[in-house]
CSV table of N, CA, C and O in Angstrom, one decimal:
chain,number,residue,atom,x,y,z
H,1,ALA,N,-7.6,7.7,-1.8
H,1,ALA,CA,-6.9,7.2,-2.6
H,1,ALA,C,-5.3,7.4,-2.3
H,1,ALA,O,-4.8,6.0,-2.1
H,2,ALA,N,-5.1,8.1,-2.5
H,2,ALA,CA,-3.6,8.9,-2.4
H,2,ALA,C,-2.9,7.7,-0.8
H,2,ALA,O,-1.8,6.9,-0.5
H,3,MET,N,-3.9,8.0,0.9
H,3,MET,CA,-3.5,6.9,2.1
H,3,MET,C,-3.4,5.5,1.6
H,3,MET,O,-2.5,4.7,2.1
H,4,ILE,N,-4.8,5.0,1.2
H,4,ILE,CA,-4.7,3.8,0.7
H,4,ILE,C,-3.2,3.2,0.0
H,4,ILE,O,-2.5,2.6,0.3
H,5,GLU,N,-3.0,4.3,-1.3
H,5,GLU,CA,-1.9,4.1,-2.2
H,5,GLU,C,-0.2,3.3,-1.2
H,5,GLU,O,0.5,3.2,-0.6
H,6,THR,N,-0.6,5.4,-0.6
H,6,THR,CA,0.7,4.7,0.8
H,6,THR,C,0.8,4.1,1.9
H,6,THR,O,2.5,3.8,1.8
H,7,LEU,N,-0.3,4.1,2.5
H,7,LEU,CA,0.2,2.4,3.6
H,7,LEU,C,0.5,1.5,2.9
H,7,LEU,O,1.3,1.0,2.9
H,8,CYS,N,-0.1,1.1,1.1
H,8,CYS,CA,-0.2,-0.4,1.0
H,8,CYS,C,1.5,-0.9,0.2
H,8,CYS,O,2.1,-1.4,0.6
H,9,ALA,N,1.5,0.6,-0.2
H,9,ALA,CA,3.3,0.6,-0.8
H,9,ALA,C,4.3,0.4,0.4
H,9,ALA,O,5.2,-0.2,0.2
H,10,THR,N,4.1,1.3,1.5
H,10,THR,CA,5.5,1.8,2.3
H,10,THR,C,4.8,0.0,3.4
H,10,THR,O,6.3,-0.7,2.8
H,11,GLY,N,4.0,-0.9,3.0
H,11,GLY,CA,4.4,-1.9,3.9
H,11,GLY,C,4.8,-2.3,3.2
H,11,GLY,O,5.7,-3.7,4.0
H,12,ALA,N,4.3,-2.7,1.9
H,12,ALA,CA,5.3,-3.4,1.0
H,12,ALA,C,6.7,-3.6,0.6
H,12,ALA,O,7.6,-4.4,0.6
H,13,ALA,N,6.6,-1.9,1.0
H,13,ALA,CA,8.5,-1.4,0.4
H,13,ALA,C,9.7,-2.2,2.2
H,13,ALA,O,10.2,-2.7,1.8
H,14,LEU,N,8.4,-2.3,2.7
H,14,LEU,CA,8.9,-2.4,3.8
H,14,LEU,C,9.6,-4.1,4.5
H,14,LEU,O,10.3,-4.8,4.7
H,15,HIS,N,8.3,-5.3,3.8
H,15,HIS,CA,8.4,-6.7,3.7
H,15,HIS,C,9.8,-7.0,2.7
H,15,HIS,O,10.3,-7.5,2.8
H,16,VAL,N,10.1,-5.7,1.8
H,16,VAL,CA,11.2,-6.1,0.7
H,16,VAL,C,13.0,-5.7,0.8
H,16,VAL,O,13.3,-5.9,0.1
H,17,MET,N,12.6,-4.4,2.0
H,17,MET,CA,14.1,-2.8,1.9
H,17,MET,C,14.5,-4.0,2.1
H,17,MET,O,16.6,-4.4,1.5
H,18,GLU,N,15.0,-5.6,3.5
H,18,GLU,CA,15.5,-5.6,4.0
H,18,GLU,C,16.5,-6.9,2.8
H,18,GLU,O,18.0,-7.4,3.0
H,19,ASP,N,16.0,-7.7,1.9
H,19,ASP,CA,17.3,-7.9,1.1
H,19,ASP,C,16.6,-7.3,0.0
H,19,ASP,O,17.2,-7.7,-1.7
H,20,GLY,N,17.3,-5.8,-0.3
H,20,GLY,CA,17.7,-4.9,-1.3
H,20,GLY,C,16.9,-4.4,-2.8
H,20,GLY,O,16.9,-4.1,-3.5
H,21,ARG,N,15.5,-5.3,-2.2
H,21,ARG,CA,14.4,-5.0,-3.0
H,21,ARG,C,13.4,-4.0,-3.1
H,21,ARG,O,13.5,-3.3,-2.0
H,22,SER,N,12.4,-4.0,-3.9
H,22,SER,CA,12.0,-2.5,-3.6
H,22,SER,C,10.3,-2.5,-4.2
H,22,SER,O,10.3,-3.7,-4.9
H,23,ALA,N,9.0,-2.3,-3.8
H,23,ALA,CA,8.2,-2.5,-4.7
H,23,ALA,C,7.7,-0.9,-5.0
H,23,ALA,O,8.0,0.2,-4.6
H,24,VAL,N,6.6,-1.2,-6.0
H,24,VAL,CA,6.5,0.3,-7.3
H,24,VAL,C,4.7,-0.5,-7.7
H,24,VAL,O,4.7,-2.2,-7.8
H,25,GLY,N,3.6,0.3,-7.1
H,25,GLY,CA,2.4,0.4,-7.6
H,25,GLY,C,1.4,0.3,-8.8
H,25,GLY,O,2.1,0.7,-9.6
H,26,LEU,N,1.5,-0.7,-9.2
H,26,LEU,CA,0.5,-0.9,-10.5
H,26,LEU,C,-0.6,-0.5,-10.5
H,26,LEU,O,-1.5,-0.2,-11.5
H,27,GLU,N,-1.6,-1.4,-9.4
H,27,GLU,CA,-3.1,-1.0,-9.4
H,27,GLU,C,-3.8,-0.7,-8.2
H,27,GLU,O,-2.9,-0.7,-7.3
H,28,ASN,N,-4.8,0.3,-8.0
H,28,ASN,CA,-5.0,0.4,-6.7
H,28,ASN,C,-6.5,0.4,-6.9
H,28,ASN,O,-7.3,1.2,-8.3
H,29,ALA,N,-7.5,0.2,-6.3
H,29,ALA,CA,-9.2,0.2,-6.3
H,29,ALA,C,-8.8,0.4,-4.8
H,29,ALA,O,-9.2,0.3,-3.5
H,30,THR,N,-9.4,1.8,-5.4
H,30,THR,CA,-10.0,2.6,-3.5
H,30,THR,C,-11.9,2.7,-3.7
H,30,THR,O,-12.0,3.1,-5.0
H,31,SER,N,-12.9,2.9,-2.7
H,31,SER,CA,-13.7,2.6,-2.4
H,31,SER,C,-13.8,3.4,-1.2
H,31,SER,O,-13.4,3.7,-0.1
H,32,PHE,N,-14.5,4.4,-2.2
H,32,PHE,CA,-14.8,6.2,-0.8
H,32,PHE,C,-16.5,5.6,-0.6
H,32,PHE,O,-17.7,5.6,-1.2
H,33,LEU,N,-16.9,5.2,1.3
H,33,LEU,CA,-17.9,4.5,1.1
H,33,LEU,C,-18.3,6.4,2.9
H,33,LEU,O,-19.1,6.0,2.7
H,34,ARG,N,-17.7,7.1,2.6
H,34,ARG,CA,-19.0,8.4,3.7
H,34,ARG,C,-17.4,9.0,3.7
H,34,ARG,O,-16.9,9.9,3.4
H,35,ALA,N,-18.3,10.7,3.5
H,35,ALA,CA,-17.4,11.6,2.9
H,35,ALA,C,-16.9,12.1,4.5
H,35,ALA,O,-18.1,12.0,5.8
H,36,VAL,N,-15.8,12.7,4.3
H,36,VAL,CA,-15.6,12.8,5.6
H,36,VAL,C,-14.7,14.5,5.6
H,36,VAL,O,-14.4,15.0,4.1
H,37,ARG,N,-14.8,15.6,6.2
H,37,ARG,CA,-14.8,17.4,5.9
H,37,ARG,C,-13.9,18.0,6.4
H,37,ARG,O,-13.1,18.3,6.7
H,38,SER,N,-13.1,17.3,7.8
H,38,SER,CA,-12.6,17.7,9.1
H,38,SER,C,-11.8,16.3,9.5
H,38,SER,O,-12.9,15.8,9.7
H,39,GLY,N,-11.2,16.3,10.6
H,39,GLY,CA,-10.9,15.5,11.7
H,39,GLY,C,-9.4,14.6,11.5
H,39,GLY,O,-9.4,14.7,10.5
H,40,ILE,N,-9.4,13.6,12.6
H,40,ILE,CA,-8.4,13.0,11.7
H,40,ILE,C,-8.7,11.7,11.4
H,40,ILE,O,-9.3,10.7,12.2
H,41,LEU,N,-8.5,10.9,10.7
H,41,LEU,CA,-8.8,9.8,9.6
H,41,LEU,C,-7.2,9.0,9.9
H,41,LEU,O,-6.0,9.6,10.3
H,42,ARG,N,-7.5,7.6,10.5
H,42,ARG,CA,-6.4,6.8,10.7
H,42,ARG,C,-7.0,5.2,9.6
H,42,ARG,O,-7.4,4.9,9.1
H,43,GLY,N,-5.4,4.6,9.1
H,43,GLY,CA,-4.9,3.4,8.1
H,43,GLY,C,-4.3,2.7,8.8
H,43,GLY,O,-3.3,2.3,10.0
H,44,THR,N,-5.5,1.1,8.6
H,44,THR,CA,-4.7,0.0,8.5
H,44,THR,C,-4.1,-0.2,7.5
H,44,THR,O,-5.5,-0.8,6.5
H,45,ALA,N,-3.5,-0.7,7.2
H,45,ALA,CA,-2.6,-1.8,5.6
H,45,ALA,C,-1.7,-3.1,6.3
H,45,ALA,O,-1.9,-3.7,7.3
H,46,ARG,N,-3.0,-4.1,5.5
H,46,ARG,CA,-1.9,-5.4,5.7
H,46,ARG,C,-2.3,-6.9,4.5
H,46,ARG,O,-2.4,-5.8,3.3
H,47,PRO,N,-1.5,-7.3,4.5
H,47,PRO,CA,-0.8,-7.7,3.4
H,47,PRO,C,-2.0,-8.7,2.6
H,47,PRO,O,-1.9,-9.6,3.7
H,48,LYS,N,-2.1,-8.9,1.7
H,48,LYS,CA,-3.7,-9.8,0.7
H,48,LYS,C,-2.5,-11.5,0.4
H,48,LYS,O,-3.0,-12.5,0.9
H,49,PHE,N,-0.9,-11.3,-0.1
H,49,PHE,CA,-0.6,-12.0,-1.5
H,49,PHE,C,0.8,-11.5,-1.2
H,49,PHE,O,1.0,-10.0,-1.4
H,50,THR,N,1.8,-11.6,-0.6
H,50,THR,CA,3.1,-11.5,-1.0
H,50,THR,C,4.0,-11.9,-1.9
H,50,THR,O,4.5,-13.9,-0.6
H,51,GLY,N,4.5,-12.5,-2.5
H,51,GLY,CA,5.0,-13.9,-3.8
H,51,GLY,C,6.3,-12.9,-4.1
H,51,GLY,O,6.5,-12.4,-3.5
H,52,ARG,N,6.4,-13.9,-4.5
H,52,ARG,CA,8.5,-13.5,-5.1
H,52,ARG,C,7.9,-12.1,-5.7
H,52,ARG,O,8.9,-10.9,-5.5
H,53,ARG,N,7.1,-12.2,-6.7
H,53,ARG,CA,7.0,-10.9,-7.4
H,53,ARG,C,6.4,-9.7,-7.7
H,53,ARG,O,6.3,-8.6,-8.4
H,54,SER,N,5.1,-9.9,-6.7
H,54,SER,CA,4.5,-9.3,-7.2
H,54,SER,C,3.6,-9.3,-5.3
H,54,SER,O,3.8,-10.5,-5.1
H,55,GLN,N,2.7,-8.2,-4.9
H,55,GLN,CA,2.3,-8.5,-4.1
H,55,GLN,C,0.8,-8.1,-3.3
H,55,GLN,O,0.7,-6.5,-4.8
H,56,VAL,N,0.2,-8.2,-3.3
H,56,VAL,CA,-1.1,-7.5,-2.5
H,56,VAL,C,-2.0,-7.0,-1.6
H,56,VAL,O,-1.4,-7.9,-0.7
H,57,TRP,N,-1.9,-5.3,-0.5
H,57,TRP,CA,-2.2,-5.4,0.4
H,57,TRP,C,-3.7,-5.0,0.5
H,57,TRP,O,-4.6,-4.0,-1.2
H,58,GLU,N,-4.0,-4.9,1.5
H,58,GLU,CA,-5.9,-4.4,1.6
H,58,GLU,C,-5.6,-2.8,2.7
H,58,GLU,O,-4.6,-2.8,3.3
H,59,ALA,N,-6.3,-2.1,2.8
H,59,ALA,CA,-6.3,-1.0,3.3
H,59,ALA,C,-7.3,-0.7,4.1
H,59,ALA,O,-8.3,-0.5,3.5
H,60,GLU,N,-8.2,-0.3,4.9
H,60,GLU,CA,-9.2,0.3,5.4
H,60,GLU,C,-8.2,2.4,6.6
H,60,GLU,O,-7.8,2.3,6.8
H,61,ILE,N,-9.4,2.7,6.5
H,61,ILE,CA,-9.1,4.0,6.6
H,61,ILE,C,-10.4,4.8,6.9
H,61,ILE,O,-12.1,4.4,7.1
H,62,HIS,N,-10.3,5.2,9.0
H,62,HIS,CA,-11.6,4.7,9.3
H,62,HIS,C,-10.8,6.3,10.8
H,62,HIS,O,-9.9,6.9,10.0
H,63,ASP,N,-12.6,7.3,11.1
H,63,ASP,CA,-12.4,8.4,10.8
H,63,ASP,C,-12.1,8.1,12.3
H,63,ASP,O,-12.1,7.3,13.0
H,64,GLU,N,-12.1,9.9,13.1
H,64,GLU,CA,-12.0,9.7,14.8
H,64,GLU,C,-13.1,8.9,15.5
H,64,GLU,O,-13.3,8.9,16.7
H,65,ASP,N,-14.3,8.2,15.2
H,65,ASP,CA,-15.9,7.9,15.7
H,65,ASP,C,-15.2,6.8,14.8
H,65,ASP,O,-16.7,5.3,15.8
H,66,HIS,N,-14.9,5.6,14.2
H,66,HIS,CA,-14.5,5.0,14.3
H,66,HIS,C,-15.0,4.0,13.1
H,66,HIS,O,-15.1,2.6,13.2
H,67,ARG,N,-15.5,5.2,12.2
H,67,ARG,CA,-16.4,4.3,11.1
H,67,ARG,C,-15.7,4.3,9.8
H,67,ARG,O,-14.8,4.8,9.8
H,68,LEU,N,-16.3,3.2,9.1
H,68,LEU,CA,-15.1,3.7,7.5
H,68,LEU,C,-15.6,3.9,7.1
H,68,LEU,O,-16.8,4.4,6.4
H,69,VAL,N,-14.3,4.5,6.7
H,69,VAL,CA,-14.1,6.0,5.4
H,69,VAL,C,-14.4,5.2,4.4
H,69,VAL,O,-14.9,5.8,3.2
H,70,ALA,N,-13.7,3.9,4.1
H,70,ALA,CA,-12.9,4.0,3.1
H,70,ALA,C,-11.7,2.5,2.8
H,70,ALA,O,-11.1,2.1,4.1
H,71,THR,N,-12.2,2.3,1.9
H,71,THR,CA,-11.2,0.7,1.9
H,71,THR,C,-10.4,0.2,0.4
H,71,THR,O,-11.4,1.2,-0.6
H,72,GLY,N,-9.9,0.1,0.1
H,72,GLY,CA,-8.4,-0.1,-1.1
H,72,GLY,C,-7.6,-1.5,-1.0
H,72,GLY,O,-7.6,-2.7,0.2
H,73,ARG,N,-7.8,-1.8,-2.2
H,73,ARG,CA,-6.6,-2.8,-2.4
H,73,ARG,C,-5.6,-2.5,-3.6
H,73,ARG,O,-5.5,-1.9,-4.4
H,74,VAL,N,-4.5,-2.4,-3.3
H,74,VAL,CA,-3.1,-2.3,-4.3
H,74,VAL,C,-2.5,-3.9,-4.6
H,74,VAL,O,-1.4,-4.4,-3.7
H,75,ARG,N,-2.6,-3.3,-5.3
H,75,ARG,CA,-1.4,-4.7,-6.0
H,75,ARG,C,0.1,-3.1,-6.5
H,75,ARG,O,0.2,-3.1,-7.3
H,76,LEU,N,1.0,-4.8,-6.1
H,76,LEU,CA,2.4,-3.9,-6.4
H,76,LEU,C,3.2,-4.8,-7.4
H,76,LEU,O,3.6,-6.1,-7.3
H,77,VAL,N,4.5,-4.6,-7.8
H,77,VAL,CA,4.6,-5.2,-8.1
H,77,VAL,C,6.5,-4.8,-7.4
H,77,VAL,O,7.0,-4.5,-7.2
H,78,ILE,N,7.4,-6.3,-7.6
H,78,ILE,CA,8.7,-5.6,-6.7
H,78,ILE,C,9.7,-6.2,-7.4
H,78,ILE,O,10.1,-6.9,-8.7
H,79,LEU,N,11.1,-5.2,-7.5
H,79,LEU,CA,12.2,-5.1,-8.1
H,79,LEU,C,12.8,-5.2,-7.7
H,79,LEU,O,13.2,-5.6,-6.4
H,80,GLU,N,13.2,-6.6,-8.7
H,80,GLU,CA,14.9,-6.8,-8.1
H,80,GLU,C,16.1,-5.6,-7.9
H,80,GLU,O,15.6,-4.4,-8.8
H,81,PRO,N,17.2,-5.8,-7.0
H,81,PRO,CA,18.2,-4.5,-7.9
H,81,PRO,C,18.9,-4.6,-8.9
H,81,PRO,O,18.5,-5.6,-9.3
H,82,GLY,N,18.6,-3.0,-9.3
H,82,GLY,CA,19.3,-2.9,-10.8
H,82,GLY,C,17.8,-3.3,-11.9
H,82,GLY,O,17.7,-3.1,-12.6
H,83,ALA,N,17.0,-3.9,-11.5
H,83,ALA,CA,15.8,-4.1,-12.2
H,83,ALA,C,16.3,-2.6,-12.6
H,83,ALA,O,15.6,-0.9,-12.3
H,84,GLU,N,14.9,-2.4,-13.9
H,84,GLU,CA,14.3,-0.6,-15.0
H,84,GLU,C,12.4,-0.5,-14.4
H,84,GLU,O,12.3,-1.7,-15.0
H,85,ALA,N,12.9,0.1,-14.3
H,85,ALA,CA,10.9,1.1,-13.8
H,85,ALA,C,11.3,2.2,-14.1
H,85,ALA,O,11.8,3.6,-13.8
H,86,GLY,N,10.8,2.7,-16.2
H,86,GLY,CA,10.0,3.5,-16.2
H,86,GLY,C,11.6,4.1,-17.2
H,86,GLY,O,11.6,5.8,-16.4
H,87,GLY,N,12.0,3.2,-16.9
H,87,GLY,CA,13.1,3.3,-17.7
H,87,GLY,C,14.1,4.2,-17.3
H,87,GLY,O,16.4,4.6,-17.5
H,88,GLU,N,14.8,4.3,-16.0
H,88,GLU,CA,15.2,4.5,-15.0
H,88,GLU,C,15.7,2.5,-14.1
H,88,GLU,O,15.5,2.0,-13.1
H,89,VAL,N,17.1,3.0,-13.8
H,89,VAL,CA,17.7,1.7,-13.2
H,89,VAL,C,17.4,2.2,-11.8
H,89,VAL,O,17.3,3.4,-10.7
H,90,VAL,N,16.5,0.8,-10.5
H,90,VAL,CA,15.9,1.8,-8.8
H,90,VAL,C,16.9,1.2,-8.2
H,90,VAL,O,17.9,-0.1,-8.5
H,91,THR,N,17.5,1.6,-7.8
H,91,THR,CA,17.9,2.0,-6.4
H,91,THR,C,17.8,2.1,-5.4
H,91,THR,O,16.7,2.5,-5.1
H,92,LEU,N,17.9,1.6,-4.0
H,92,LEU,CA,17.6,2.2,-2.9
H,92,LEU,C,18.7,2.6,-1.9
H,92,LEU,O,20.0,2.1,-1.7
H,93,GLU,N,18.5,4.3,-1.6
H,93,GLU,CA,20.1,4.5,-0.9
H,93,GLU,C,19.9,4.4,0.8
H,93,GLU,O,19.0,4.0,1.2
H,94,SER,N,21.1,4.1,1.1
H,94,SER,CA,20.4,4.0,2.9
H,94,SER,C,20.9,5.3,3.2
H,94,SER,O,21.4,5.9,3.0
């Protein structure tokens, strides 16, 4: 679930960063399809919806034998510069 969240949130953040906006995850739905105890995992995230105020991204995780081990969907809110999240003002450090 952490890999799904990281892939999707990074994609969304990169998508809005040049506008000075930021992305914050609201919802993560991850399905685990196969147990993995060792080896290398590879993940890919793709946008499903990229609106002005929200985005939805989907990700897949594969093992080193290219078997699908997890899928997920993350919904994110897009914050304008100076917006508050969790009582803190959102800023982007350069």
